[in-house]
mmCIF file of C-alpha atoms in Angstrom:
data_model
loop_
_atom_site.group_PDB
_atom_site.id
_atom_site.type_symbol
_atom_site.label_atom_id
_atom_site.label_comp_id
_atom_site.label_asym_id
_atom_site.label_seq_id
_atom_site.Cartn_x
_atom_site.Cartn_y
_atom_site.Cartn_z
ATOM 1 C CA MET A 1 15.348 0.576 -28.672
ATOM 2 C CA ASP A 2 16.183 -0.980 -32.047
ATOM 3 C CA GLN A 3 13.028 -3.084 -31.632
ATOM 4 C CA PHE A 4 10.785 -0.275 -30.397
ATOM 5 C CA HIS A 5 8.848 -0.206 -33.649
ATOM 6 C CA HIS A 6 7.219 -3.465 -32.554
ATOM 7 C CA VAL A 7 5.966 -1.738 -29.396
ATOM 8 C CA SER A 8 4.677 1.202 -31.391
ATOM 9 C CA THR A 9 2.885 -1.065 -33.864
ATOM 10 C CA ALA A 10 1.201 -3.038 -31.069
ATOM 11 C CA PHE A 11 0.198 0.156 -29.272
ATOM 12 C CA LEU A 12 -1.468 1.590 -32.393
ATOM 13 C CA GLU A 13 -3.511 -1.588 -32.836
ATOM 14 C CA LEU A 14 -5.143 -1.144 -29.410
ATOM 15 C CA GLY A 15 -8.498 0.507 -28.823
ATOM 16 C CA LYS A 16 -8.569 4.205 -28.016
ATOM 17 C CA SER A 17 -9.447 3.730 -24.334
ATOM 18 C CA TYR A 18 -6.445 1.423 -23.884
ATOM 19 C CA GLN A 19 -4.151 3.847 -25.695
ATOM 20 C CA GLU A 20 -5.254 6.752 -23.514
ATOM 21 C CA ALA A 21 -4.583 4.812 -20.316
ATOM 22 C CA ILE A 22 -1.143 3.642 -21.448
ATOM 23 C CA ASP A 23 -0.185 7.079 -22.802
ATOM 24 C CA ASP A 24 -1.116 8.822 -19.541
ATOM 25 C CA ILE A 25 0.630 6.348 -17.237
ATOM 26 C CA THR A 26 3.776 6.125 -19.369
ATOM 27 C CA LYS A 27 4.239 9.905 -19.364
ATOM 28 C CA ARG A 28 3.785 10.100 -15.597
ATOM 29 C CA MET A 29 6.141 7.190 -14.958
ATOM 30 C CA GLY A 30 8.836 8.624 -17.209
ATOM 31 C CA ALA A 31 8.710 12.028 -15.548
ATOM 32 C CA GLY A 32 8.773 10.522 -12.071
ATOM 33 C CA MET A 33 11.642 8.134 -12.749
ATOM 34 C CA ALA A 34 13.651 10.970 -14.335
ATOM 35 C CA LYS A 35 13.146 12.970 -11.135
ATOM 36 C CA PHE A 36 14.862 10.282 -9.071
ATOM 37 C CA ILE A 37 17.892 10.001 -11.354
ATOM 38 C CA CYS A 38 19.382 12.961 -9.501
ATOM 39 C CA GLN A 39 17.480 12.634 -6.226
ATOM 40 C CA GLU A 40 18.161 10.054 -3.528
ATOM 41 C CA VAL A 41 15.471 8.451 -1.413
ATOM 42 C CA GLU A 42 15.848 10.408 1.809
ATOM 43 C CA THR A 43 12.523 10.266 3.631
ATOM 44 C CA VAL A 44 9.730 7.707 3.887
ATOM 45 C CA ASP A 45 7.643 10.113 1.796
ATOM 46 C CA ASP A 46 10.371 10.008 -0.891
ATOM 47 C CA TYR A 47 10.284 6.223 -0.690
ATOM 48 C CA ASP A 48 6.516 6.169 -1.221
ATOM 49 C CA GLU A 49 6.846 8.649 -4.067
ATOM 50 C CA TYR A 50 9.572 6.660 -5.830
ATOM 51 C CA CYS A 51 7.576 3.424 -5.472
ATOM 52 C CA HIS A 52 4.519 5.262 -6.783
ATOM 53 C CA TYR A 53 6.344 6.242 -9.982
ATOM 54 C CA VAL A 54 7.843 2.815 -10.684
ATOM 55 C CA ALA A 55 5.008 0.568 -9.470
ATOM 56 C CA GLY A 56 2.027 2.452 -8.062
ATOM 57 C CA LEU A 57 1.344 3.980 -11.459
ATOM 58 C CA VAL A 58 1.463 0.491 -12.959
ATOM 59 C CA GLY A 59 -1.326 -0.489 -10.569
ATOM 60 C CA ILE A 60 -3.334 2.595 -11.502
ATOM 61 C CA GLY A 61 -2.760 1.950 -15.210
ATOM 62 C CA LEU A 62 -3.799 -1.680 -14.944
ATOM 63 C CA SER A 63 -6.985 -0.691 -13.133
ATOM 64 C CA LYS A 64 -7.790 1.643 -16.023
ATOM 65 C CA LEU A 65 -7.134 -1.137 -18.529
ATOM 66 C CA PHE A 66 -9.341 -3.561 -16.602
ATOM 67 C CA HIS A 67 -12.108 -0.958 -16.592
ATOM 68 C CA ALA A 68 -11.626 -0.217 -20.288
ATOM 69 C CA SER A 69 -12.094 -3.919 -21.032
ATOM 70 C CA GLY A 70 -15.566 -3.732 -19.475
ATOM 71 C CA THR A 71 -14.870 -6.554 -17.031
ATOM 72 C CA GLU A 72 -14.172 -4.529 -13.871
ATOM 73 C CA ASP A 73 -15.364 -1.388 -12.118
ATOM 74 C CA LEU A 74 -12.880 1.473 -11.917
ATOM 75 C CA VAL A 75 -11.012 1.188 -8.616
ATOM 76 C CA SER A 76 -9.734 4.213 -6.711
ATOM 77 C CA ASP A 77 -6.186 5.368 -7.429
ATOM 78 C CA SER A 78 -5.344 4.978 -3.754
ATOM 79 C CA LEU A 79 -6.111 1.247 -3.679
ATOM 80 C CA SER A 80 -4.466 0.682 -7.053
ATOM 81 C CA ASN A 81 -1.359 2.521 -5.870
ATOM 82 C CA SER A 82 -1.130 0.321 -2.766
ATOM 83 C CA MET A 83 -1.161 -2.812 -4.943
ATOM 84 C CA GLY A 84 1.942 -1.547 -6.738
ATOM 85 C CA LEU A 85 3.688 -0.252 -3.626
ATOM 86 C CA PHE A 86 3.302 -3.539 -1.776
ATOM 87 C CA LEU A 87 5.000 -5.455 -4.603
ATOM 88 C CA GLN A 88 7.716 -2.861 -5.154
ATOM 89 C CA LYS A 89 8.622 -2.503 -1.488
ATOM 90 C CA THR A 90 8.887 -6.283 -1.184
ATOM 91 C CA ASN A 91 11.322 -6.362 -4.119
ATOM 92 C CA ILE A 92 13.382 -3.500 -2.693
ATOM 93 C CA ILE A 93 13.649 -5.265 0.669
ATOM 94 C CA ARG A 94 14.512 -8.649 -0.833
ATOM 95 C CA ASP A 95 17.047 -7.250 -3.337
ATOM 96 C CA TYR A 96 19.120 -5.212 -0.851
ATOM 97 C CA LEU A 97 22.375 -7.086 -1.443
ATOM 98 C CA GLU A 98 22.065 -7.177 -5.234
ATOM 99 C CA ASP A 99 21.295 -3.455 -5.370
ATOM 100 C CA ILE A 100 24.010 -2.367 -2.927
ATOM 101 C CA ASN A 101 26.652 -4.406 -4.807
ATOM 102 C CA GLU A 102 25.631 -3.034 -8.195
ATOM 103 C CA ILE A 103 28.600 -1.989 -10.358
ATOM 104 C CA PRO A 104 29.690 0.703 -11.143
ATOM 105 C CA LYS A 105 27.381 2.384 -8.624
ATOM 106 C CA SER A 106 25.142 1.072 -5.880
ATOM 107 C CA ARG A 107 21.385 1.353 -6.259
ATOM 108 C CA MET A 108 20.030 2.686 -2.988
ATOM 109 C CA PHE A 109 16.268 2.608 -2.514
ATOM 110 C CA TRP A 110 15.989 2.070 1.247
ATOM 111 C CA PRO A 111 15.049 5.479 2.726
ATOM 112 C CA ARG A 112 17.700 7.218 4.797
ATOM 113 C CA GLN A 113 15.022 8.124 7.350
ATOM 114 C CA ILE A 114 14.813 4.421 8.235
ATOM 115 C CA TRP A 115 18.341 3.048 7.784
ATOM 116 C CA SER A 116 20.085 6.031 9.434
ATOM 117 C CA LYS A 117 18.555 4.937 12.758
ATOM 118 C CA TYR A 118 20.755 1.851 12.641
ATOM 119 C CA VAL A 119 23.950 2.565 10.661
ATOM 120 C CA ASN A 120 25.930 5.499 9.264
ATOM 121 C CA LYS A 121 25.930 4.239 5.667
ATOM 122 C CA LEU A 122 23.426 1.999 3.887
ATOM 123 C CA GLU A 123 26.177 -0.385 2.766
ATOM 124 C CA ASP A 124 27.182 -0.929 6.413
ATOM 125 C CA LEU A 125 24.151 -3.194 6.822
ATOM 126 C CA LYS A 126 25.869 -5.976 4.883
ATOM 127 C CA TYR A 127 28.837 -6.226 7.230
ATOM 128 C CA GLU A 128 28.774 -8.992 9.803
ATOM 129 C CA GLU A 129 29.647 -6.728 12.720
ATOM 130 C CA ASN A 130 26.377 -4.847 12.100
ATOM 131 C CA SER A 131 24.175 -7.957 11.941
ATOM 132 C CA GLU A 132 21.945 -7.036 14.885
ATOM 133 C CA LYS A 133 21.321 -3.513 13.613
ATOM 134 C CA ALA A 134 20.851 -4.812 10.074
ATOM 135 C CA VAL A 135 18.065 -7.159 11.140
ATOM 136 C CA GLN A 136 16.376 -4.394 13.131
ATOM 137 C CA CYS A 137 16.491 -2.127 10.065
ATOM 138 C CA LEU A 138 15.155 -4.936 7.893
ATOM 139 C CA ASN A 139 12.256 -5.473 10.287
ATOM 140 C CA ASP A 140 11.537 -1.743 10.172
ATOM 141 C CA MET A 141 11.343 -1.916 6.377
ATOM 142 C CA VAL A 142 9.032 -4.940 6.427
ATOM 143 C CA THR A 143 6.786 -3.205 8.955
ATOM 144 C CA ASN A 144 6.534 -0.239 6.588
ATOM 145 C CA ALA A 145 5.506 -2.524 3.705
ATOM 146 C CA LEU A 146 2.748 -4.126 5.796
ATOM 147 C CA THR A 147 0.830 -0.826 5.829
ATOM 148 C CA HIS A 148 -0.453 -1.692 2.337
ATOM 149 C CA VAL A 149 -1.894 -5.141 3.099
ATOM 150 C CA GLU A 150 -5.439 -4.075 3.953
ATOM 151 C CA ASP A 151 -5.705 -1.907 0.826
ATOM 152 C CA CYS A 152 -4.511 -4.835 -1.299
ATOM 153 C CA LEU A 153 -7.113 -7.168 0.208
ATOM 154 C CA THR A 154 -9.832 -4.575 -0.393
ATOM 155 C CA TYR A 155 -8.738 -4.146 -4.023
ATOM 156 C CA MET A 156 -8.683 -7.869 -4.782
ATOM 157 C CA SER A 157 -12.023 -8.527 -3.079
ATOM 158 C CA ALA A 158 -13.715 -6.242 -5.616
ATOM 159 C CA LEU A 159 -12.417 -8.067 -8.709
ATOM 160 C CA ARG A 160 -14.911 -10.136 -10.691
ATOM 161 C CA ASP A 161 -13.094 -11.574 -13.705
ATOM 162 C CA PRO A 162 -11.314 -14.856 -12.768
ATOM 163 C CA ALA A 163 -8.323 -14.283 -15.048
ATOM 164 C CA ILE A 164 -7.777 -10.721 -13.829
ATOM 165 C CA PHE A 165 -8.218 -11.879 -10.246
ATOM 166 C CA ARG A 166 -5.496 -14.520 -10.533
ATOM 167 C CA PHE A 167 -3.235 -12.100 -12.401
ATOM 168 C CA CYS A 168 -3.467 -9.695 -9.459
ATOM 169 C CA ALA A 169 -3.698 -12.128 -6.556
ATOM 170 C CA ILE A 170 -0.782 -14.485 -7.207
ATOM 171 C CA PRO A 171 1.937 -11.763 -7.076
ATOM 172 C CA GLN A 172 0.396 -10.318 -3.909
ATOM 173 C CA ILE A 173 0.505 -13.703 -2.160
ATOM 174 C CA MET A 174 4.091 -14.138 -3.328
ATOM 175 C CA ALA A 175 4.867 -10.744 -1.816
ATOM 176 C CA ILE A 176 3.434 -11.459 1.642
ATOM 177 C CA GLY A 177 5.168 -14.853 1.559
ATOM 178 C CA THR A 178 8.490 -13.229 0.679
ATOM 179 C CA LEU A 179 8.124 -10.677 3.480
ATOM 180 C CA ALA A 180 7.441 -13.515 5.919
ATOM 181 C CA LEU A 181 10.693 -15.174 4.816
ATOM 182 C CA CYS A 182 12.728 -11.963 4.899
ATOM 183 C CA TYR A 183 11.519 -10.724 8.285
ATOM 184 C CA ASN A 184 14.156 -11.096 11.009
ATOM 185 C CA ASN A 185 16.354 -12.979 8.528
ATOM 186 C CA ILE A 186 20.037 -12.007 8.341
ATOM 187 C CA GLU A 187 20.330 -13.948 5.065
ATOM 188 C CA VAL A 188 18.820 -10.932 3.282
ATOM 189 C CA PHE A 189 22.258 -9.327 3.786
ATOM 190 C CA ARG A 190 24.222 -12.453 2.833
ATOM 191 C CA GLY A 191 22.521 -13.780 -0.293
ATOM 192 C CA VAL A 192 19.194 -14.371 -2.004
ATOM 193 C CA VAL A 193 16.038 -15.012 0.039
ATOM 194 C CA LYS A 194 13.038 -16.169 -1.948
ATOM 195 C CA MET A 195 10.182 -18.632 -1.825
ATOM 196 C CA ARG A 196 11.018 -22.160 -2.941
ATOM 197 C CA ARG A 197 9.743 -23.323 -6.298
ATOM 198 C CA GLY A 198 7.476 -25.912 -4.710
ATOM 199 C CA LEU A 199 5.746 -23.316 -2.556
ATOM 200 C CA THR A 200 5.499 -20.967 -5.514
ATOM 201 C CA ALA A 201 3.837 -23.749 -7.503
ATOM 202 C CA LYS A 202 1.352 -24.306 -4.672
ATOM 203 C CA VAL A 203 0.460 -20.601 -4.644
ATOM 204 C CA ILE A 204 -0.137 -20.608 -8.398
ATOM 205 C CA ASP A 205 -2.174 -23.821 -8.258
ATOM 206 C CA ARG A 206 -4.313 -22.951 -5.224
ATOM 207 C CA THR A 207 -5.113 -19.300 -5.890
ATOM 208 C CA LYS A 208 -8.543 -19.322 -7.478
ATOM 209 C CA THR A 209 -10.874 -17.408 -5.151
ATOM 210 C CA MET A 210 -10.767 -14.618 -2.601
ATOM 211 C CA ALA A 211 -11.081 -17.243 0.116
ATOM 212 C CA ASP A 212 -7.746 -18.633 -1.087
ATOM 213 C CA VAL A 213 -6.207 -15.169 -0.861
ATOM 214 C CA TYR A 214 -7.454 -14.567 2.670
ATOM 215 C CA GLY A 215 -6.194 -18.001 3.661
ATOM 216 C CA ALA A 216 -2.718 -17.398 2.244
ATOM 217 C CA PHE A 217 -2.412 -13.933 3.765
ATOM 218 C CA TYR A 218 -3.553 -15.278 7.121
ATOM 219 C CA ASP A 219 -1.051 -18.143 7.006
ATOM 220 C CA PHE A 220 1.902 -15.950 6.087
ATOM 221 C CA SER A 221 0.838 -13.373 8.675
ATOM 222 C CA CYS A 222 0.959 -16.139 11.276
ATOM 223 C CA MET A 223 4.462 -17.009 10.113
ATOM 224 C CA LEU A 224 5.474 -13.359 10.410
ATOM 225 C CA LYS A 225 3.941 -13.042 13.847
ATOM 226 C CA SER A 226 5.820 -16.086 15.118
ATOM 227 C CA LYS A 227 9.120 -14.453 14.117
ATOM 228 C CA VAL A 228 8.601 -11.141 15.924
ATOM 229 C CA ASP A 229 11.152 -10.631 18.675
ATOM 230 C CA LYS A 230 9.643 -8.635 21.537
ATOM 231 C CA ASN A 231 13.016 -6.923 21.981
ATOM 232 C CA ASP A 232 12.919 -5.550 18.448
ATOM 233 C CA PRO A 233 12.483 -1.740 18.580
ATOM 234 C CA ASN A 234 9.515 -1.932 16.194
ATOM 235 C CA ALA A 235 7.913 -5.068 17.632
ATOM 236 C CA THR A 236 4.774 -3.318 18.884
ATOM 237 C CA LYS A 237 4.168 -1.577 15.573
ATOM 238 C CA THR A 238 4.874 -4.762 13.608
ATOM 239 C CA LEU A 239 2.483 -6.842 15.704
ATOM 240 C CA SER A 240 -0.195 -4.176 15.374
ATOM 241 C CA ARG A 241 0.013 -4.275 11.582
ATOM 242 C CA ILE A 242 0.082 -8.060 11.440
ATOM 243 C CA GLU A 243 -2.964 -8.291 13.688
ATOM 244 C CA ALA A 244 -4.798 -5.726 11.554
ATOM 245 C CA SER A 245 -4.135 -7.899 8.500
ATOM 246 C CA GLN A 246 -5.307 -11.031 10.278
ATOM 247 C CA LYS A 247 -8.441 -9.261 11.469
ATOM 248 C CA ALA A 248 -9.247 -8.228 7.892
ATOM 249 C CA CYS A 249 -8.936 -11.875 6.833
ATOM 250 C CA ARG A 250 -11.117 -13.147 9.672
ATOM 251 C CA ASN A 251 -13.760 -10.452 9.205
ATOM 252 C CA SER A 252 -14.202 -11.412 5.567
ATOM 253 C CA ASP A 253 -16.205 -14.510 6.598
ATOM 254 C CA LEU A 254 -14.473 -16.276 3.703
ATOM 255 C CA LEU A 255 -11.565 -17.668 5.695
ATOM 256 C CA ASN A 256 -13.635 -20.527 7.085
ATOM 257 C CA LYS A 257 -16.393 -20.596 4.446
ATOM 258 C CA ARG A 258 -15.484 -23.998 3.061
ATOM 259 C CA PHE A 259 -15.277 -25.525 6.504
ATOM 260 C CA LEU A 260 -18.687 -24.239 7.547
ATOM 261 C CA SER A 261 -20.350 -25.383 4.352
ATOM 262 C CA LEU A 262 -18.915 -28.845 4.948
ATOM 263 C CA SER A 263 -20.161 -28.861 8.546
ATOM 264 C CA LEU A 264 -23.738 -28.167 7.522
ATOM 265 C CA SER A 265 -23.782 -31.276 5.352
ATOM 266 C CA LEU A 266 -22.744 -33.617 8.170
ATOM 267 C CA SER A 267 -24.995 -35.664 10.409
ATOM 268 C CA LEU A 268 -25.542 -34.383 13.959
ATOM 269 C CA SER A 269 -23.188 -36.895 15.573
ATOM 270 C CA ARG A 270 -20.371 -36.025 13.169
ATOM 271 C CA TRP A 271 -21.130 -32.357 13.536
ATOM 272 C CA TYR A 272 -20.098 -32.474 17.207
ATOM 273 C CA MET A 273 -16.669 -33.700 16.166
ATOM 274 C CA THR A 274 -16.410 -31.177 13.349
ATOM 275 C CA LEU A 275 -17.322 -28.290 15.630
ATOM 276 C CA VAL A 276 -14.741 -29.207 18.250
ATOM 277 C CA LEU A 277 -12.029 -29.533 15.612
ATOM 278 C CA PHE A 278 -13.001 -26.273 13.974
ATOM 279 C CA LEU A 279 -12.787 -24.315 17.224
ATOM 280 C CA LEU A 280 -9.258 -25.523 17.779
ATOM 281 C CA LEU A 281 -8.066 -25.300 14.189
ATOM 282 C CA ARG A 282 -9.326 -21.747 14.008
ATOM 283 C CA GLN A 283 -6.794 -20.844 16.665
ATOM 284 C CA THR A 284 -3.884 -22.710 15.037
ATOM 285 C CA SER A 285 -4.526 -21.568 11.412
ATOM 286 C CA TYR A 286 -5.095 -25.183 10.263
ATOM 287 C CA PHE A 287 -8.430 -24.847 8.469
ATOM 288 C CA ASP A 288 -9.854 -27.393 6.053
ATOM 289 C CA ARG A 289 -7.912 -25.567 3.349
ATOM 290 C CA LYS A 290 -4.271 -26.540 2.968
ATOM 291 C CA SER A 291 -2.044 -24.268 5.016
ATOM 292 C CA TYR A 292 1.047 -22.633 3.570
ATOM 293 C CA ILE A 293 2.712 -23.018 6.966
ATOM 294 C CA ILE A 294 4.635 -26.240 7.467
ATOM 295 C CA ALA A 295 4.429 -27.531 11.010
ATOM 296 C CA SER A 296 7.750 -27.365 12.838
ATOM 297 C CA LYS A 297 9.051 -28.597 16.174
ATOM 298 C CA SER A 298 7.664 -25.534 17.884
ATOM 299 C CA ARG A 299 4.156 -26.631 16.856
ATOM 300 C CA TYR A 300 4.334 -30.094 18.444
ATOM 301 C CA SER A 301 2.342 -28.936 21.449
ATOM 302 C CA SER A 302 -0.461 -27.695 19.195
ATOM 303 C CA ILE A 303 -0.525 -31.002 17.332
ATOM 304 C CA LEU A 304 -0.774 -32.898 20.629
ATOM 305 C CA VAL A 305 -3.773 -30.786 21.604
ATOM 306 C CA VAL A 306 -5.340 -31.544 18.207
ATOM 307 C CA VAL A 307 -4.940 -35.289 18.789
ATOM 308 C CA LEU A 308 -6.480 -35.061 22.257
ATOM 309 C CA LEU A 309 -9.453 -33.090 20.974
ATOM 310 C CA ILE A 310 -9.964 -35.561 18.144
ATOM 311 C CA ILE A 311 -10.252 -38.310 20.749
ATOM 312 C CA LEU A 312 -12.685 -36.162 22.740
ATOM 313 C CA ALA A 313 -14.739 -35.486 19.618
ATOM 314 C CA ILE A 314 -14.955 -39.201 18.819
ATOM 315 C CA ILE A 315 -16.183 -39.923 22.358
ATOM 316 C CA LEU A 316 -18.832 -37.193 22.037
ATOM 317 C CA ALA A 317 -19.935 -38.599 18.698
ATOM 318 C CA GLN A 318 -20.280 -42.101 20.145
ATOM 319 C CA LEU A 319 -22.286 -40.792 23.117
ATOM 320 C CA SER A 320 -24.570 -38.954 20.721
ATOM 321 C CA ALA A 321 -25.055 -42.090 18.654
ATOM 322 C CA SER A 322 -25.841 -44.143 21.794
ATOM 323 C CA ARG A 323 -28.473 -41.635 22.921
ATOM 324 C CA SER A 324 -30.099 -41.713 19.503
ATOM 325 C CA SER A 325 -30.345 -45.531 19.535
ATOM 326 C CA ASN A 326 -31.843 -45.491 23.061
#
């Protein structure tokens, strides 16, 4: 607070439209955060409300600033709110252990309505004897966060300015990647779970267009889907939300845009091979773009099928070439 005069000076140098947006959002955030000083997060509605005050309003405020700059259309508060909630819920899930061990008093943001289905006290999730219930509760929390994915994709698809797009898109990809790592992972209750620096660097480097965003979300959704245990009490709901996210990516027609544009430039004989490969790769998430999923032992069978189809494609190409020469 001793340095607040710098904030005040910077604020007063901004244009009026920027000041109005910041003034409005700051007041609403302050009032909302003050409300939760004395109120615990009991229900899922409380959880959404708390996340709205600390992050959803940031999304709404940023949308107003983007619009004030003249570079973007004004996006609905609902979509803007979802952008903030998706990031905030990911942080709350990932930071369980840090928050619960906070001294002098634990910070408890997981809603009682969810965790009380699994344990008597929120801190009980960190004890080894409750590992199975802890993972089930964690999966429940991740499933709740996935409800915002489609809104986030819709929001980002409407952005026009490249700098604003990357500013918004990179954290969202980091969030879905973090959820994929946290899901069904007991390490959330033992230490820190986060994306490796190398993968983070790849996300930053590769995220330039909406096609990149759809590709990343599709890849991490595949990773999530592969981790769903059918015996998990929320498995059906989780799979439904993952599949809805994947459908949104596929329906964009951007997921395979680069591959199709490449195919059209090939000769007919090579096109046979390209088409065969594309049909298979579409099923395994290995598009011409670089996948964020690293092949593991469980994917060996898919790789074998790829090799066999490559051989088949080469044979088809040679037959086509022979017919042309005849």
